[in-house]
CSV table of C-alpha atoms in Angstrom, one decimal:
chain,number,residue,atom,x,y,z
A,1,MET,CA,-16.2,22.1,-16.3
A,2,SER,CA,-15.1,21.5,-19.9
A,3,LYS,CA,-11.4,21.4,-19.2
A,4,ARG,CA,-9.7,18.4,-17.7
A,5,PRO,CA,-9.8,18.8,-13.9
A,6,ALA,CA,-6.5,19.5,-12.2
A,7,VAL,CA,-6.1,16.9,-9.4
A,8,VAL,CA,-3.8,17.3,-6.4
A,9,VAL,CA,-3.0,14.1,-4.5
A,10,LEU,CA,-2.7,14.5,-0.7
A,11,SER,CA,-1.0,11.6,1.0
A,12,SER,CA,1.4,11.5,3.9
A,13,LEU,CA,2.7,8.2,2.7
A,14,PHE,CA,4.4,8.8,-0.6
A,15,PRO,CA,7.9,7.8,-2.0
A,16,SER,CA,10.8,10.2,-2.0
A,17,SER,CA,14.5,9.9,-2.7
A,18,ILE,CA,14.9,9.6,1.1
A,19,GLN,CA,12.2,7.0,1.6
A,20,PRO,CA,11.7,5.3,-1.7
A,21,GLY,CA,9.6,2.5,-0.1
A,22,ALA,CA,7.0,4.8,1.4
A,23,GLY,CA,3.7,4.3,-0.3
A,24,PRO,CA,4.7,3.2,-3.8
A,25,PHE,CA,1.2,1.8,-4.2
A,26,VAL,CA,-0.2,5.4,-4.0
A,27,ARG,CA,2.2,6.6,-6.6
A,28,GLU,CA,1.6,3.6,-8.9
A,29,ARG,CA,-2.2,4.3,-8.9
A,30,MET,CA,-2.2,8.0,-9.1
A,31,PHE,CA,0.7,8.6,-11.5
A,32,ARG,CA,-1.3,6.6,-14.0
A,33,VAL,CA,-4.2,9.0,-13.5
A,34,GLY,CA,-1.5,11.7,-14.0
A,35,ARG,CA,-0.9,10.5,-17.6
A,36,ARG,CA,-4.5,11.5,-18.4
A,37,LEU,CA,-5.2,14.4,-16.1
A,38,PRO,CA,-3.1,17.4,-14.8
A,39,LEU,CA,-1.8,16.1,-11.5
A,40,CYS,CA,0.7,16.9,-8.7
A,41,VAL,CA,1.3,15.7,-5.2
A,42,VAL,CA,1.4,17.2,-1.8
A,43,ALA,CA,2.8,14.7,0.7
A,44,PRO,CA,2.8,16.2,4.2
A,45,THR,CA,5.7,14.9,6.4
A,46,PRO,CA,5.4,14.6,10.2
A,47,TRP,CA,7.8,16.6,12.2
A,48,PHE,CA,8.5,17.7,15.8
A,49,PRO,CA,11.5,19.6,17.2
A,50,PHE,CA,13.3,16.7,18.9
A,51,GLN,CA,13.0,14.0,16.4
A,52,ASP,CA,16.7,14.3,15.5
A,53,LEU,CA,17.5,13.2,19.0
A,54,LEU,CA,15.2,10.2,18.8
A,55,ARG,CA,17.1,9.0,15.7
A,56,ARG,CA,20.1,8.3,17.8
A,57,TRP,CA,18.2,5.4,19.4
A,58,ARG,CA,15.9,4.7,16.4
A,59,PRO,CA,17.9,5.3,13.3
A,60,HIS,CA,15.0,4.7,10.9
A,61,PHE,CA,12.5,7.0,12.8
A,62,ARG,CA,11.1,9.7,10.6
A,63,PRO,CA,14.0,10.1,8.2
A,64,GLY,CA,12.2,13.1,6.7
A,65,ALA,CA,11.8,14.1,3.0
A,66,PRO,CA,13.1,16.7,0.6
A,67,HIS,CA,11.2,19.9,0.2
A,68,TYR,CA,10.4,19.2,-3.4
A,69,GLU,CA,11.0,16.5,-6.1
A,70,GLN,CA,10.0,15.9,-9.6
A,71,GLN,CA,9.1,12.3,-10.2
A,72,GLN,CA,8.2,10.9,-13.7
A,73,GLY,CA,7.7,14.5,-14.8
A,74,LEU,CA,5.2,15.3,-12.0
A,75,ASP,CA,5.7,17.8,-9.1
A,76,VAL,CA,5.8,16.4,-5.6
A,77,TRP,CA,6.0,18.7,-2.5
A,78,TYR,CA,6.7,17.5,1.1
A,79,PRO,CA,5.5,20.2,3.5
A,80,ARG,CA,6.1,19.5,7.2
A,81,PHE,CA,3.3,19.3,9.8
A,82,PHE,CA,3.7,19.2,13.6
A,83,SER,CA,3.2,15.7,15.0
A,84,VAL,CA,4.4,14.3,18.4
A,85,PRO,CA,5.1,10.6,18.2
A,86,SER,CA,2.5,8.3,19.9
A,87,VAL,CA,0.6,11.2,21.5
A,88,LEU,CA,-2.2,13.6,20.5
A,89,LYS,CA,-2.8,11.6,17.3
A,90,ARG,CA,-6.3,13.1,17.2
A,91,LEU,CA,-4.7,16.4,16.3
A,92,ASP,CA,-2.8,15.1,13.3
A,93,GLY,CA,-5.6,15.8,10.8
A,94,LEU,CA,-5.8,19.4,11.8
A,95,ALA,CA,-2.0,19.8,11.9
A,96,MET,CA,-1.6,18.2,8.5
A,97,ALA,CA,-4.2,20.6,7.0
A,98,VAL,CA,-2.4,23.6,8.5
A,99,GLY,CA,0.9,22.4,7.2
A,100,ALA,CA,-0.3,21.7,3.7
A,101,TYR,CA,-2.5,24.8,3.3
A,102,PRO,CA,0.1,27.2,2.0
A,103,ARG,CA,1.2,24.9,-0.9
A,104,LEU,CA,-2.4,24.0,-1.8
A,105,ARG,CA,-3.5,27.7,-1.7
A,106,ALA,CA,-0.7,28.5,-4.1
A,107,LEU,CA,-1.8,25.6,-6.4
A,108,LYS,CA,-5.4,26.8,-6.3
A,109,ARG,CA,-4.3,30.4,-7.2
A,110,ALA,CA,-2.2,29.0,-10.1
A,111,GLY,CA,-5.2,27.1,-11.5
A,112,ARG,CA,-3.7,23.7,-10.6
A,113,LEU,CA,-6.3,22.5,-8.0
A,114,ASP,CA,-9.8,21.6,-9.1
A,115,LEU,CA,-10.1,18.5,-6.9
A,116,LEU,CA,-8.2,17.2,-3.8
A,117,ASP,CA,-7.7,13.4,-3.8
A,118,SER,CA,-6.5,12.1,-0.4
A,119,HIS,CA,-5.4,8.6,0.6
A,120,PHE,CA,-6.2,7.0,3.9
A,121,GLY,CA,-9.2,8.1,5.9
A,122,PHE,CA,-7.3,9.6,8.9
A,123,PRO,CA,-5.4,11.8,9.2
A,124,ASP,CA,-5.1,12.5,5.5
A,125,GLY,CA,-8.8,12.3,4.6
A,126,TYR,CA,-9.7,14.5,7.6
A,127,ALA,CA,-7.1,17.0,6.6
A,128,ALA,CA,-8.3,17.0,3.0
A,129,VAL,CA,-11.9,17.7,4.0
A,130,LEU,CA,-10.8,20.7,6.1
A,131,LEU,CA,-8.6,21.9,3.2
A,132,GLY,CA,-11.5,21.4,0.7
A,133,ARG,CA,-13.7,23.6,2.9
A,134,TRP,CA,-11.1,26.3,3.2
A,135,LEU,CA,-10.2,26.4,-0.5
A,136,GLY,CA,-13.7,25.7,-1.9
A,137,VAL,CA,-12.7,22.5,-3.8
A,138,PRO,CA,-14.3,19.0,-3.8
A,139,VAL,CA,-12.5,16.2,-2.0
A,140,THR,CA,-12.2,12.4,-2.5
A,141,ILE,CA,-10.8,10.0,0.0
A,142,THR,CA,-9.4,6.5,-0.8
A,143,LEU,CA,-9.5,3.9,1.9
A,144,ARG,CA,-6.4,1.8,1.9
A,145,GLY,CA,-6.3,-0.4,5.0
A,146,THR,CA,-5.6,1.6,8.1
A,147,GLU,CA,-9.3,2.4,8.5
A,148,ALA,CA,-10.1,-0.9,10.3
A,149,ARG,CA,-7.7,0.0,13.0
A,150,HIS,CA,-8.9,3.6,13.3
A,151,ALA,CA,-12.6,2.5,13.3
A,152,ALA,CA,-11.8,0.4,16.4
A,153,ASP,CA,-10.2,3.3,18.2
A,154,PRO,CA,-12.7,5.2,20.3
A,155,THR,CA,-10.7,8.4,19.9
A,156,LEU,CA,-10.1,8.3,16.2
A,157,ARG,CA,-13.3,6.6,15.1
A,158,PRO,CA,-15.5,9.8,15.2
A,159,LEU,CA,-12.8,11.8,13.3
A,160,LEU,CA,-12.6,9.1,10.7
A,161,LEU,CA,-16.4,9.2,10.3
A,162,LYS,CA,-16.5,13.0,10.0
A,163,ALA,CA,-13.9,12.8,7.3
A,164,LEU,CA,-15.7,10.2,5.3
A,165,LEU,CA,-19.1,11.9,5.7
A,166,GLY,CA,-17.5,15.2,4.7
A,167,ALA,CA,-15.9,13.9,1.4
A,168,ASP,CA,-17.6,14.3,-1.9
A,169,ARG,CA,-16.8,10.7,-2.8
A,170,VAL,CA,-15.1,7.8,-1.0
A,171,PHE,CA,-13.2,5.2,-2.9
A,172,ALA,CA,-12.1,1.9,-1.4
A,173,VAL,CA,-9.5,-0.4,-2.8
A,174,ALA,CA,-11.4,-3.4,-1.5
A,175,ASP,CA,-15.0,-4.2,-0.6
A,176,ALA,CA,-13.8,-5.2,2.9
A,177,LEU,CA,-12.8,-1.6,3.5
A,178,LYS,CA,-16.1,-0.4,2.2
A,179,GLN,CA,-17.8,-2.5,4.8
A,180,VAL,CA,-15.6,-1.0,7.5
A,181,ALA,CA,-16.8,2.4,6.5
A,182,VAL,CA,-20.5,1.3,6.3
A,183,SER,CA,-20.2,-0.3,9.8
A,184,ILE,CA,-19.4,3.1,11.3
A,185,GLY,CA,-22.2,5.0,9.6
A,186,VAL,CA,-21.1,5.9,6.1
A,187,PRO,CA,-23.8,5.4,3.5
A,188,ALA,CA,-22.9,2.5,1.2
A,189,GLU,CA,-23.9,4.6,-1.9
A,190,LYS,CA,-21.3,7.1,-1.1
A,191,ILE,CA,-18.5,4.6,-1.5
A,192,THR,CA,-17.1,3.2,-4.8
A,193,VAL,CA,-14.8,0.2,-4.8
A,194,VAL,CA,-11.9,0.6,-7.3
A,195,GLY,CA,-9.2,-2.0,-6.6
A,196,ASN,CA,-5.6,-1.6,-7.6
A,197,GLY,CA,-4.4,-3.0,-10.8
A,198,VAL,CA,-1.2,-4.6,-12.1
A,199,ASP,CA,1.2,-3.7,-14.9
A,200,THR,CA,1.2,-6.8,-17.0
A,201,VAL,CA,4.0,-5.5,-19.2
A,202,ARG,CA,6.4,-4.9,-16.3
A,203,PHE,CA,5.3,-8.1,-14.5
A,204,VAL,CA,5.6,-11.1,-16.8
A,205,PRO,CA,7.0,-14.6,-16.5
A,206,VAL,CA,10.6,-15.1,-17.5
A,207,ASP,CA,12.3,-18.4,-18.0
A,208,ARG,CA,12.4,-20.2,-14.7
A,209,ASP,CA,15.8,-21.9,-15.2
A,210,GLU,CA,17.4,-18.6,-16.3
A,211,ALA,CA,15.9,-16.8,-13.3
A,212,ARG,CA,17.1,-19.4,-10.9
A,213,ALA,CA,20.6,-19.4,-12.4
A,214,ALA,CA,20.8,-15.7,-12.1
A,215,LEU,CA,19.9,-15.9,-8.4
A,216,GLY,CA,22.2,-18.9,-7.7
A,217,LEU,CA,19.2,-21.2,-6.9
A,218,PRO,CA,19.2,-24.9,-7.6
A,219,ALA,CA,17.1,-25.9,-10.6
A,220,ASN,CA,14.9,-28.4,-8.7
A,221,ALA,CA,14.7,-26.8,-5.2
A,222,PRO,CA,11.2,-25.9,-3.9
A,223,VAL,CA,11.1,-22.1,-3.6
A,224,LEU,CA,8.8,-19.9,-1.6
A,225,ILE,CA,8.9,-16.1,-1.9
A,226,SER,CA,7.5,-13.1,0.0
A,227,VAL,CA,7.7,-9.5,-1.1
A,228,GLY,CA,7.0,-6.5,1.2
A,229,GLY,CA,8.4,-4.0,3.7
A,230,LEU,CA,10.3,-5.8,6.5
A,231,VAL,CA,7.8,-5.1,9.3
A,232,GLU,CA,6.0,-7.2,11.8
A,233,ARG,CA,2.6,-6.7,10.0
A,234,LYS,CA,3.7,-8.5,6.9
A,235,GLY,CA,4.4,-11.7,8.8
A,236,PHE,CA,7.7,-13.0,7.4
A,237,HIS,CA,8.5,-14.3,10.9
A,238,ARG,CA,5.3,-16.4,10.8
A,239,VAL,CA,6.6,-18.2,7.6
A,240,ILE,CA,10.2,-18.6,8.9
A,241,GLU,CA,9.0,-20.4,12.1
A,242,LEU,CA,7.4,-23.1,9.8
A,243,LEU,CA,10.5,-23.7,7.7
A,244,PRO,CA,12.1,-26.4,9.9
A,245,ARG,CA,9.1,-28.6,9.6
A,246,LEU,CA,8.5,-27.9,6.0
A,247,ARG,CA,12.1,-28.8,5.2
A,248,GLU,CA,11.5,-32.2,6.6
A,249,ARG,CA,9.0,-32.8,3.8
A,250,TRP,CA,10.6,-30.6,1.2
A,251,PRO,CA,14.4,-31.1,1.3
A,252,GLY,CA,16.3,-28.2,-0.1
A,253,LEU,CA,13.5,-25.8,0.4
A,254,ILE,CA,14.5,-22.1,-0.1
A,255,TYR,CA,12.6,-19.0,1.1
A,256,LEU,CA,13.3,-15.8,-0.7
A,257,ILE,CA,12.5,-12.5,1.1
A,258,VAL,CA,12.4,-9.4,-1.0
A,259,GLY,CA,12.1,-6.0,0.8
A,260,GLY,CA,13.7,-3.6,3.1
A,261,ALA,CA,12.9,-0.8,5.6
A,262,SER,CA,9.6,1.0,5.1
A,263,ALA,CA,7.8,3.9,6.7
A,264,GLU,CA,6.5,1.4,9.3
A,265,GLY,CA,10.0,0.4,10.4
A,266,ASN,CA,12.5,-2.3,9.7
A,267,ASN,CA,12.6,-5.7,11.5
A,268,ARG,CA,15.3,-7.3,9.4
A,269,PRO,CA,17.6,-7.7,12.5
A,270,GLN,CA,14.9,-9.6,14.3
A,271,LEU,CA,14.2,-11.8,11.3
A,272,GLU,CA,17.9,-12.5,10.9
A,273,GLN,CA,18.1,-13.4,14.5
A,274,GLN,CA,15.2,-15.8,14.1
A,275,VAL,CA,16.9,-17.4,11.1
A,276,ALA,CA,20.1,-17.9,13.1
A,277,GLN,CA,18.3,-19.4,16.1
A,278,LEU,CA,16.5,-21.9,13.8
A,279,GLY,CA,19.6,-22.7,11.9
A,280,LEU,CA,18.1,-21.7,8.6
A,281,HIS,CA,21.1,-19.9,7.0
A,282,ASP,CA,21.0,-22.2,4.0
A,283,THR,CA,17.2,-21.8,3.6
A,284,VAL,CA,16.3,-18.1,4.0
A,285,ARG,CA,17.8,-15.6,1.5
A,286,PHE,CA,17.3,-11.9,2.0
A,287,LEU,CA,17.4,-10.2,-1.4
A,288,GLY,CA,16.9,-6.7,-0.1
A,289,SER,CA,14.8,-4.1,-1.8
A,290,LEU,CA,14.5,-4.4,-5.6
A,291,PRO,CA,13.1,-1.9,-8.1
A,292,PRO,CA,9.8,-3.0,-9.7
A,293,ASP,CA,11.4,-3.8,-13.0
A,294,ALA,CA,13.7,-6.4,-11.3
A,295,LEU,CA,10.9,-8.2,-9.3
A,296,LYS,CA,9.9,-10.5,-12.2
A,297,GLN,CA,13.1,-12.4,-11.9
A,298,PRO,CA,12.8,-13.7,-8.3
A,299,LEU,CA,9.0,-14.1,-8.8
A,300,SER,CA,9.6,-16.2,-11.8
A,301,ALA,CA,12.2,-18.3,-10.0
A,302,ALA,CA,9.8,-19.3,-7.2
A,303,ASP,CA,7.0,-21.9,-6.9
A,304,VAL,CA,4.7,-20.2,-4.5
A,305,PHE,CA,4.1,-16.7,-3.2
A,306,VAL,CA,3.3,-16.4,0.5
A,307,LEU,CA,2.4,-13.5,2.7
A,308,SER,CA,1.2,-14.2,6.2
A,309,THR,CA,0.0,-10.6,6.7
A,310,ARG,CA,-1.9,-9.2,9.7
A,311,ASN,CA,-3.6,-6.4,7.8
A,312,GLU,CA,-4.0,-5.3,4.2
A,313,GLY,CA,-6.2,-3.2,2.0
A,314,TRP,CA,-5.6,-4.5,-1.5
A,315,ALA,CA,-2.1,-6.0,-1.8
A,316,ASN,CA,-0.8,-5.1,-5.2
A,317,VAL,CA,2.0,-7.7,-4.8
A,318,PHE,CA,-0.5,-10.5,-5.1
A,319,LEU,CA,-1.4,-9.5,-8.7
A,320,GLU,CA,2.2,-8.9,-9.4
A,321,ALA,CA,3.1,-12.4,-8.4
A,322,MET,CA,0.1,-13.8,-10.3
A,323,ALA,CA,1.2,-11.9,-13.4
A,324,CYS,CA,4.4,-14.0,-13.2
A,325,GLY,CA,2.4,-17.2,-12.9
A,326,LEU,CA,2.6,-17.7,-9.1
A,327,PRO,CA,-0.1,-19.1,-6.9
A,328,VAL,CA,-0.6,-17.1,-3.7
A,329,VAL,CA,-0.9,-18.3,-0.1
A,330,THR,CA,-2.1,-15.6,2.3
A,331,THR,CA,-4.3,-14.8,5.3
A,332,ASP,CA,-8.0,-13.9,5.3
A,333,VAL,CA,-7.6,-10.2,6.2
A,334,GLY,CA,-8.6,-7.0,4.5
A,335,GLY,CA,-9.2,-7.5,0.7
A,336,ASN,CA,-6.9,-10.6,0.4
A,337,ARG,CA,-9.8,-12.9,-0.4
A,338,GLU,CA,-11.0,-10.4,-3.1
A,339,VAL,CA,-7.7,-10.8,-4.9
A,340,VAL,CA,-7.3,-14.5,-4.4
A,341,ASP,CA,-10.9,-15.1,-5.1
A,342,ARG,CA,-10.9,-18.7,-6.2
A,343,ASP,CA,-9.1,-21.9,-5.5
A,344,SER,CA,-7.3,-22.0,-8.8
A,345,LEU,CA,-5.3,-18.9,-7.8
A,346,GLY,CA,-4.1,-19.9,-4.4
A,347,ILE,CA,-5.1,-20.6,-0.8
A,348,VAL,CA,-6.5,-18.2,1.8
A,349,VAL,CA,-6.1,-19.3,5.5
A,350,PRO,CA,-7.2,-17.8,8.8
A,351,PHE,CA,-4.8,-15.2,10.3
A,352,ASP,CA,-2.4,-16.5,12.9
A,353,ASP,CA,-3.2,-20.1,12.4
A,354,ALA,CA,0.2,-21.7,12.0
A,355,ALA,CA,-1.1,-25.2,11.3
A,356,ALA,CA,-3.4,-23.9,8.6
A,357,LEU,CA,-0.6,-21.9,7.0
A,358,GLU,CA,1.8,-24.9,7.1
A,359,ALA,CA,-0.9,-27.1,5.5
A,360,ALA,CA,-1.6,-24.5,2.8
A,361,LEU,CA,2.1,-24.3,1.9
A,362,ASP,CA,2.4,-28.0,1.7
A,363,GLN,CA,-0.7,-28.1,-0.6
A,364,ALA,CA,0.6,-25.3,-2.7
A,365,LEU,CA,4.0,-26.9,-3.2
A,366,GLU,CA,2.5,-30.2,-4.4
A,367,THR,CA,-0.4,-28.8,-6.5
A,368,PRO,CA,0.2,-28.7,-10.3
A,369,TRP,CA,-1.1,-25.1,-10.8
A,370,ASP,CA,-2.4,-23.8,-14.1
A,371,ARG,CA,0.0,-20.9,-14.3
A,372,THR,CA,-1.6,-19.7,-17.6
A,373,GLU,CA,-4.9,-19.3,-15.8
A,374,ILE,CA,-3.2,-17.5,-12.9
A,375,ARG,CA,-1.5,-15.1,-15.4
A,376,ARG,CA,-4.9,-14.5,-17.1
A,377,HIS,CA,-6.4,-13.4,-13.8
A,378,ALA,CA,-3.7,-10.8,-13.5
A,379,GLU,CA,-4.4,-9.6,-17.1
A,380,ASP,CA,-8.1,-9.3,-16.2
A,381,ASN,CA,-7.0,-6.9,-13.4
A,382,ALA,CA,-4.7,-4.6,-15.5
A,383,TRP,CA,-4.6,-0.9,-14.6
A,384,ASP,CA,-6.5,0.6,-17.6
A,385,GLY,CA,-10.0,-0.2,-16.5
A,386,ARG,CA,-9.3,1.1,-13.0
A,387,VAL,CA,-7.8,4.4,-14.2
A,388,ASP,CA,-10.8,4.8,-16.6
A,389,ARG,CA,-13.2,4.7,-13.7
A,390,LEU,CA,-11.1,7.1,-11.5
A,391,CYS,CA,-10.7,9.7,-14.3
A,392,GLN,CA,-14.4,9.6,-15.1
A,393,ALA,CA,-15.3,10.0,-11.4
A,394,PHE,CA,-12.8,12.9,-10.9
A,395,ALA,CA,-14.2,14.7,-14.0
A,396,GLU,CA,-17.8,14.3,-12.8
A,397,ILE,CA,-17.1,15.5,-9.2
A,398,ALA,CA,-15.0,18.5,-10.4
A,399,GLY,CA,-17.6,19.3,-13.0
A,400,ARG,CA,-20.4,19.4,-10.5
A,401,ALA,CA,-18.3,21.7,-8.3
A,402,GLY,CA,-17.5,23.9,-11.2
A,403,ALA,CA,-21.1,24.2,-12.2
A,404,THR,CA,-22.0,25.5,-8.8
A,405,GLY,CA,-18.9,27.7,-8.4
A,406,ALA,CA,-17.5,25.8,-5.4
A,407,ALA,CA,-17.7,22.5,-3.6
A,408,ASP,CA,-21.0,21.8,-1.8
A,409,PRO,CA,-20.5,23.4,1.6
A,410,GLN,CA,-22.6,20.6,3.2
A,411,SER,CA,-20.3,17.9,1.8
A,412,SER,CA,-17.3,19.6,3.4
A,413,LYS,CA,-18.5,19.9,6.9
A,414,VAL,CA,-16.1,18.6,9.6
């Protein structure tokens, strides 16, 4: 195939004007590919007839999405697929494929679909393999972090395995996710690890005193910062519970929380209640959601980045913090140790070990970090190299399919 392959991204987690915080990491990665290859997005949205009633009790439940948007000059469609909350999840892959099929068939007929690139193994990857078989196009799946949970689910594990075996290529954003796939029977040689990168032009240190003045922070206060969706998984509450003891050793300590509601939910009310119960109104500051271009200010104002997360694939925010010169304290889950891969970059502690987390924060606050080295690590992980590898792989996979006239039917068997 001599022409540049037309790539369609399939991901049920993708930002929109209604849910701007849903899957920005997918867009950040793939829109960079879209600067080099023809690309558009199909982002199936779960739906069932009574979800409007549920929103009366759960206002953030499935807020929906527009039918179509253009983002950064690229087309994004949001077809609906039938999905009942919390039940029959094993059918979500098939339902997603059926819901996305009309749009993808139209794109194939228009010459805009040479390769289908899906994100998350299930249900998205399972749906993509079905669609690839129906439409005769090769399929790639990117593992992003939910796969460990699905691999442990006796109902979803076989569906995840079928999806990964049926794809033409599997990418993983961290080696830890590759090992999850290998553990359930996927050949290691089928999986390529391509981590996420960082925009070292957007994320750059700014003057610390100016950043603190703009945020109304004392010039000499110890400052911790976390960035992420306000959901239980990210572990903001695990940091908050340590603050009373940390303040005894670090007077004037301030904890900045940047983030808002996400597709997983919104536990800000619970966090605010925790802050009130612990009497931490003068310590914890909720800055809300900030656009990417504005994040360098609070990151540059802080001393240490912390995220006591329960599960991650490859956390882009670690490299964003490092690009602003911040050491990272985080938990040993997913690919976290692959990002914070040496002691000069931060401290990795066991998950749900409050004593270890507290000790790590103490150590991080008192350590004279080489922030130039930390920034250099981020520069070594800029996006260009990652995108080069993805574009080359897409061209090879689509080229092989084009040479045979269709995707290998054996590679698309579900």
